[in-house]
Short mmCIF file of C-alpha atoms in Angstrom, two decimals:
data_model
loop_
_atom_site.label_atom_id
_atom_site.label_comp_id
_atom_site.label_asym_id
_atom_site.label_seq_id
_atom_site.Cartn_x
_atom_site.Cartn_y
_atom_site.Cartn_z
CA MET Q 1 -16.68 7.72 -12.96
CA GLU Q 2 -15.48 6.80 -9.50
CA SER Q 3 -13.56 3.89 -11.03
CA ASN Q 4 -11.04 6.43 -12.29
CA ILE Q 5 -9.61 6.72 -8.79
CA LEU Q 6 -8.71 3.05 -8.61
CA MET Q 7 -5.05 2.70 -9.46
CA PHE Q 8 -5.34 -1.01 -9.97
CA VAL Q 9 -8.13 -2.79 -11.78
CA PHE Q 10 -8.42 -5.60 -9.28
CA HIS Q 11 -7.10 -6.05 -5.76
CA ILE Q 12 -7.33 -8.88 -3.33
CA PHE Q 13 -7.17 -7.64 0.26
CA LEU Q 14 -5.92 -9.86 3.07
CA PHE Q 15 -6.78 -8.35 6.42
CA PHE Q 16 -4.82 -9.14 9.57
CA GLN Q 17 -5.84 -6.25 11.79
CA LEU Q 18 -9.34 -5.48 10.55
CA ARG Q 19 -11.53 -8.57 10.50
CA PRO Q 20 -15.08 -7.84 9.32
CA SER Q 21 -17.76 -9.80 11.16
CA ASN Q 22 -20.65 -9.03 8.82
CA ALA Q 23 -21.47 -7.48 5.46
CA GLN Q 24 -21.79 -4.00 6.93
CA ASP Q 25 -18.15 -4.20 8.05
CA LEU Q 26 -16.76 -5.10 4.62
CA ILE Q 27 -13.84 -2.92 3.66
CA ARG Q 28 -14.11 -1.09 0.34
CA ALA Q 29 -10.79 0.53 -0.43
CA GLY Q 30 -9.48 2.52 -3.36
CA TYR Q 31 -6.30 4.34 -4.41
CA TYR Q 32 -6.02 7.88 -5.72
CA ASP Q 33 -2.66 8.86 -7.21
CA CYS Q 34 -1.87 12.55 -6.79
CA SER Q 35 1.06 12.24 -9.17
CA GLU Q 36 -1.13 11.25 -12.13
CA GLN Q 37 -3.41 13.29 -14.35
CA HIS Q 38 -7.01 12.29 -13.67
CA ASN Q 39 -10.40 12.73 -15.24
CA ILE Q 40 -11.70 13.18 -11.72
CA ASN Q 41 -10.59 15.70 -9.11
CA VAL Q 42 -10.34 14.90 -5.41
CA SER Q 43 -13.51 16.93 -4.81
CA GLU Q 44 -15.39 14.71 -7.28
CA ILE Q 45 -14.62 11.42 -5.53
CA ASN Q 46 -17.80 9.84 -4.20
CA SER Q 47 -16.16 8.89 -0.92
CA SER Q 48 -19.42 7.43 0.41
CA LEU Q 49 -18.66 4.37 -1.74
CA PHE Q 50 -15.54 3.60 0.28
CA THR Q 51 -14.55 2.74 3.81
CA HIS Q 52 -10.86 3.47 3.11
CA LEU Q 53 -9.21 5.78 0.58
CA ILE Q 54 -5.46 5.50 0.05
CA ASN Q 55 -3.74 8.60 -1.27
CA GLY Q 56 -0.47 8.08 -3.14
CA PHE Q 57 2.23 8.20 -3.85
CA ALA Q 58 4.73 9.99 -1.66
CA ALA Q 59 8.38 9.64 -2.66
CA VAL Q 60 11.51 9.22 -0.54
CA ASN Q 61 14.31 11.77 -0.76
CA SER Q 62 17.53 10.05 -1.81
CA THR Q 63 19.67 12.25 0.48
CA THR Q 64 17.65 12.77 3.66
CA TYR Q 65 15.44 9.68 3.31
CA GLN Q 66 12.50 11.75 4.44
CA LEU Q 67 9.21 11.85 2.57
CA SER Q 68 8.97 14.05 -0.50
CA LEU Q 69 5.60 15.08 -1.91
CA LEU Q 70 7.21 16.69 -4.96
CA SER Q 71 4.81 18.92 -6.91
CA SER Q 72 1.73 17.16 -5.53
CA GLU Q 73 1.81 18.58 -2.00
CA LYS Q 74 -1.42 20.54 -2.48
CA CYS Q 75 -3.24 17.36 -3.52
CA PHE Q 76 -1.99 15.53 -0.42
CA SER Q 77 -2.75 18.47 1.85
CA ILE Q 78 -6.42 18.75 0.87
CA PHE Q 79 -7.19 15.07 0.37
CA THR Q 80 -8.47 14.03 3.81
CA ASP Q 81 -10.55 17.14 4.49
CA THR Q 82 -12.04 17.02 1.00
CA VAL Q 83 -13.14 13.38 0.91
CA LYS Q 84 -14.51 13.60 4.46
CA GLN Q 85 -16.90 16.37 3.44
CA LYS Q 86 -19.03 13.76 1.65
CA SER Q 87 -18.29 10.89 4.00
CA PRO Q 88 -16.93 11.84 7.44
CA SER Q 89 -16.43 8.19 8.35
CA VAL Q 90 -14.09 7.35 5.46
CA ILE Q 91 -10.57 6.48 6.63
CA THR Q 92 -7.65 7.93 4.70
CA LEU Q 93 -4.13 6.55 4.39
CA LEU Q 94 -0.98 8.04 2.90
CA SER Q 95 0.80 5.64 0.54
CA ILE Q 96 4.56 5.73 0.02
CA GLY Q 97 6.44 4.23 -2.90
CA ASN Q 98 5.03 2.58 -6.03
CA ARG Q 99 7.38 4.22 -8.53
CA ASN Q 100 10.05 1.89 -9.91
CA GLY Q 101 12.53 4.79 -10.09
CA TYR Q 102 12.83 4.87 -6.30
CA HIS Q 103 13.96 1.27 -5.90
CA SER Q 104 17.62 2.07 -5.21
CA THR Q 105 16.63 4.75 -2.70
CA LEU Q 106 14.42 2.30 -0.82
CA VAL Q 107 17.19 -0.31 -0.80
CA SER Q 108 19.58 2.22 0.73
CA MET Q 109 17.01 3.38 3.24
CA ILE Q 110 16.05 -0.02 4.61
CA SER Q 111 19.68 -1.16 4.94
CA ASN Q 112 20.71 1.63 7.32
CA ALA Q 113 19.27 2.15 10.82
CA PHE Q 114 19.77 5.94 10.74
CA TYR Q 115 18.08 6.22 7.33
CA ARG Q 116 15.20 4.03 8.47
CA LYS Q 117 14.58 6.26 11.49
CA SER Q 118 14.64 9.39 9.34
CA PHE Q 119 12.13 7.82 6.98
CA ILE Q 120 9.85 6.49 9.72
CA ASP Q 121 9.78 9.74 11.70
CA SER Q 122 9.10 11.74 8.55
CA SER Q 123 6.25 9.46 7.45
CA ILE Q 124 4.46 9.81 10.78
CA GLN Q 125 4.93 13.58 10.81
CA VAL Q 126 3.56 14.01 7.29
CA ALA Q 127 0.60 11.73 7.97
CA ARG Q 128 -0.33 13.75 11.07
CA LEU Q 129 0.26 17.07 9.32
CA TYR Q 130 -2.28 16.33 6.61
CA GLY Q 131 -4.79 14.41 8.71
CA PHE Q 132 -4.21 10.90 7.37
CA GLN Q 133 -5.30 8.07 9.65
CA GLY Q 134 -2.85 5.52 8.36
CA LEU Q 135 0.28 4.76 6.34
CA ASP Q 136 0.70 2.38 3.41
CA PHE Q 137 4.10 1.09 2.25
CA PHE Q 138 3.91 0.21 -1.44
CA TRP Q 139 7.26 -1.10 -2.66
CA ARG Q 140 7.18 -2.77 -6.04
CA TYR Q 141 9.10 -4.95 -5.20
CA PRO Q 142 12.03 -6.07 -3.02
CA ASN Q 143 14.44 -7.90 -5.34
CA THR Q 144 16.77 -9.86 -3.08
CA LYS Q 145 16.79 -11.95 0.06
CA SER Q 146 18.65 -9.11 1.76
CA ASP Q 147 15.94 -6.63 0.67
CA MET Q 148 13.26 -8.87 2.16
CA PHE Q 149 15.17 -9.22 5.42
CA ASN Q 150 15.78 -5.49 5.74
CA MET Q 151 12.18 -4.70 4.83
CA GLY Q 152 11.12 -6.93 7.71
CA ILE Q 153 13.31 -4.88 10.06
CA LEU Q 154 11.82 -1.65 8.68
CA LEU Q 155 8.26 -2.86 9.23
CA GLU Q 156 9.01 -3.88 12.82
CA GLU Q 157 10.65 -0.55 13.64
CA TRP Q 158 7.91 1.36 11.84
CA ARG Q 159 5.15 -0.39 13.77
CA ALA Q 160 6.95 0.22 17.06
CA ALA Q 161 7.35 3.93 16.23
CA ILE Q 162 3.67 4.22 15.31
CA GLN Q 163 2.64 2.62 18.59
CA LEU Q 164 5.01 4.82 20.60
CA GLU Q 165 3.80 8.01 18.86
CA ALA Q 166 0.19 7.19 19.67
CA LYS Q 167 1.07 6.33 23.27
CA ASN Q 168 2.88 9.64 23.77
CA SER Q 169 0.19 11.77 22.15
CA SER Q 170 -3.56 12.23 22.11
CA HIS Q 171 -3.83 10.65 18.65
CA SER Q 172 -5.27 7.27 17.79
CA GLU Q 173 -2.72 4.79 16.49
CA LEU Q 174 -2.12 5.08 12.74
CA ILE Q 175 -3.29 2.15 10.63
CA PHE Q 176 -0.31 0.42 9.03
CA THR Q 177 -0.56 -1.44 5.72
CA ALA Q 178 1.77 -2.82 3.06
CA GLY Q 179 1.29 -3.65 -0.59
CA VAL Q 180 2.75 -6.94 -1.82
CA TYR Q 181 3.15 -8.84 -5.08
CA TYR Q 182 0.31 -11.09 -6.19
CA SER Q 183 2.44 -14.14 -5.36
CA THR Q 184 4.79 -14.87 -2.49
CA SER Q 185 7.68 -14.83 -4.98
CA THR Q 186 8.51 -11.58 -6.80
CA PRO Q 187 9.64 -11.42 -10.46
CA SER Q 188 13.28 -11.43 -9.32
CA GLY Q 189 12.76 -14.67 -7.39
CA SER Q 190 12.91 -13.23 -3.87
CA THR Q 191 10.31 -14.57 -1.45
CA TYR Q 192 8.28 -12.76 1.17
CA SER Q 193 8.51 -13.92 4.76
CA VAL Q 194 4.91 -14.58 5.71
CA ASN Q 195 5.87 -14.72 9.38
CA SER Q 196 7.25 -11.19 9.09
CA ILE Q 197 4.77 -9.42 6.83
CA GLY Q 198 1.71 -11.47 7.76
CA GLN Q 199 1.26 -9.66 11.06
CA TYR Q 200 0.32 -6.47 9.21
CA TRP Q 201 -2.69 -5.53 7.15
CA VAL Q 202 -1.42 -6.33 3.65
CA HIS Q 203 -3.03 -6.07 0.25
CA VAL Q 204 -2.08 -8.29 -2.63
CA VAL Q 205 -1.82 -6.49 -5.97
CA ALA Q 206 -3.74 -8.87 -8.20
CA SER Q 207 -3.41 -6.93 -11.43
CA GLU Q 208 -0.98 -5.76 -14.10
CA TYR Q 209 -0.15 -9.29 -15.20
CA SER Q 210 0.03 -7.80 -18.68
CA ILE Q 211 0.79 -4.12 -19.23
CA PRO Q 212 0.21 -2.30 -22.54
CA GLY Q 213 3.48 -0.88 -23.77
CA GLU Q 214 5.58 -3.36 -21.81
CA ASN Q 215 4.32 -6.56 -23.43
CA ASN Q 216 4.36 -7.21 -27.18
CA PHE Q 217 1.17 -9.25 -27.05
CA THR Q 218 -2.43 -8.79 -25.94
CA ASP Q 219 -3.35 -10.40 -22.64
CA VAL Q 220 -5.55 -9.93 -19.60
CA ASN Q 221 -4.48 -7.23 -17.13
CA ALA Q 222 -6.04 -8.90 -14.09
CA ALA Q 223 -6.81 -12.53 -14.90
CA LEU Q 224 -8.75 -14.33 -12.18
CA TYR Q 225 -7.93 -17.77 -13.63
CA ASP Q 226 -5.45 -19.03 -16.21
CA PRO Q 227 -5.10 -22.82 -16.35
CA ALA Q 228 -2.18 -22.45 -18.76
CA GLY Q 229 0.01 -20.26 -16.55
CA VAL Q 230 0.77 -18.85 -13.11
CA GLU Q 231 0.13 -15.14 -13.70
CA ASN Q 232 -3.40 -15.07 -12.33
CA THR Q 233 -5.11 -14.22 -9.07
CA ASP Q 234 -6.22 -17.75 -8.21
CA TYR Q 235 -2.64 -19.01 -8.38
CA GLY Q 236 -1.26 -16.07 -6.40
CA ILE Q 237 -3.77 -16.26 -3.56
CA ARG Q 238 -3.29 -20.02 -3.28
CA GLU Q 239 0.46 -19.37 -2.99
CA TRP Q 240 -0.12 -16.95 -0.09
CA ILE Q 241 -2.51 -19.32 1.68
CA ASN Q 242 -0.17 -22.29 1.22
CA ALA Q 243 2.63 -20.16 2.68
CA GLY Q 244 0.66 -19.74 5.89
CA LEU Q 245 -1.96 -17.04 5.46
CA SER Q 246 -5.42 -17.95 6.65
CA ALA Q 247 -8.21 -18.03 4.08
CA ASN Q 248 -10.55 -16.88 6.85
CA ASN Q 249 -8.78 -13.53 6.88
CA SER Q 250 -9.12 -12.81 3.16
CA ARG Q 251 -11.49 -10.33 1.50
CA THR Q 252 -11.94 -9.26 -2.11
CA SER Q 253 -12.31 -5.81 -3.59
#
């Protein structure tokens, strides 16, 4: 039943800030989407199975560029307190993005310094307000070289703001993560800068290679291997490693 909270069937996690030294330190992370109808309520999540639970997906207001929780604010507001009742040690993160409909808003936001600041400040405030211990940026996916460049600027400014907020308060520093495509090249042909994004804790979305309703054929949603093509996890992870990521820092989930 707990599998219902996983937004994606299969993820490969590459860790750059958290580096487990033994089996007890392995990170077991899952997503719960407050914007979706579920067969399982937040109170029914067996949070003892996880080390990290990522609660999504907050939107970005197209006018103010601040976070918008839409009609799911109650779900976000109770998430951390609820899952910690069963497992006080579980770490919760607030995820932003995911929805394809917000692509143009994200492009506008990352290309303007004032908009970026509004977004960054809002994300930290909302995370603190609802007790989240980290932030997750889940943009599917930057389409152009300019998008990739501006996203790199956003991530640098965001990290700096997170560090400054922790320094000027009594809070621990928020964990900062980013979701990326299964390969270093997105469907539009743009390429991630490993030097830029590799300094953060990133997770590679190794699923949705074939999506019912979008493809007119039957195929595997999260193929581990496919010798006849490139849309598989083995190919994608090799691409990331060949681009400069260390295999010693990779973990599976």
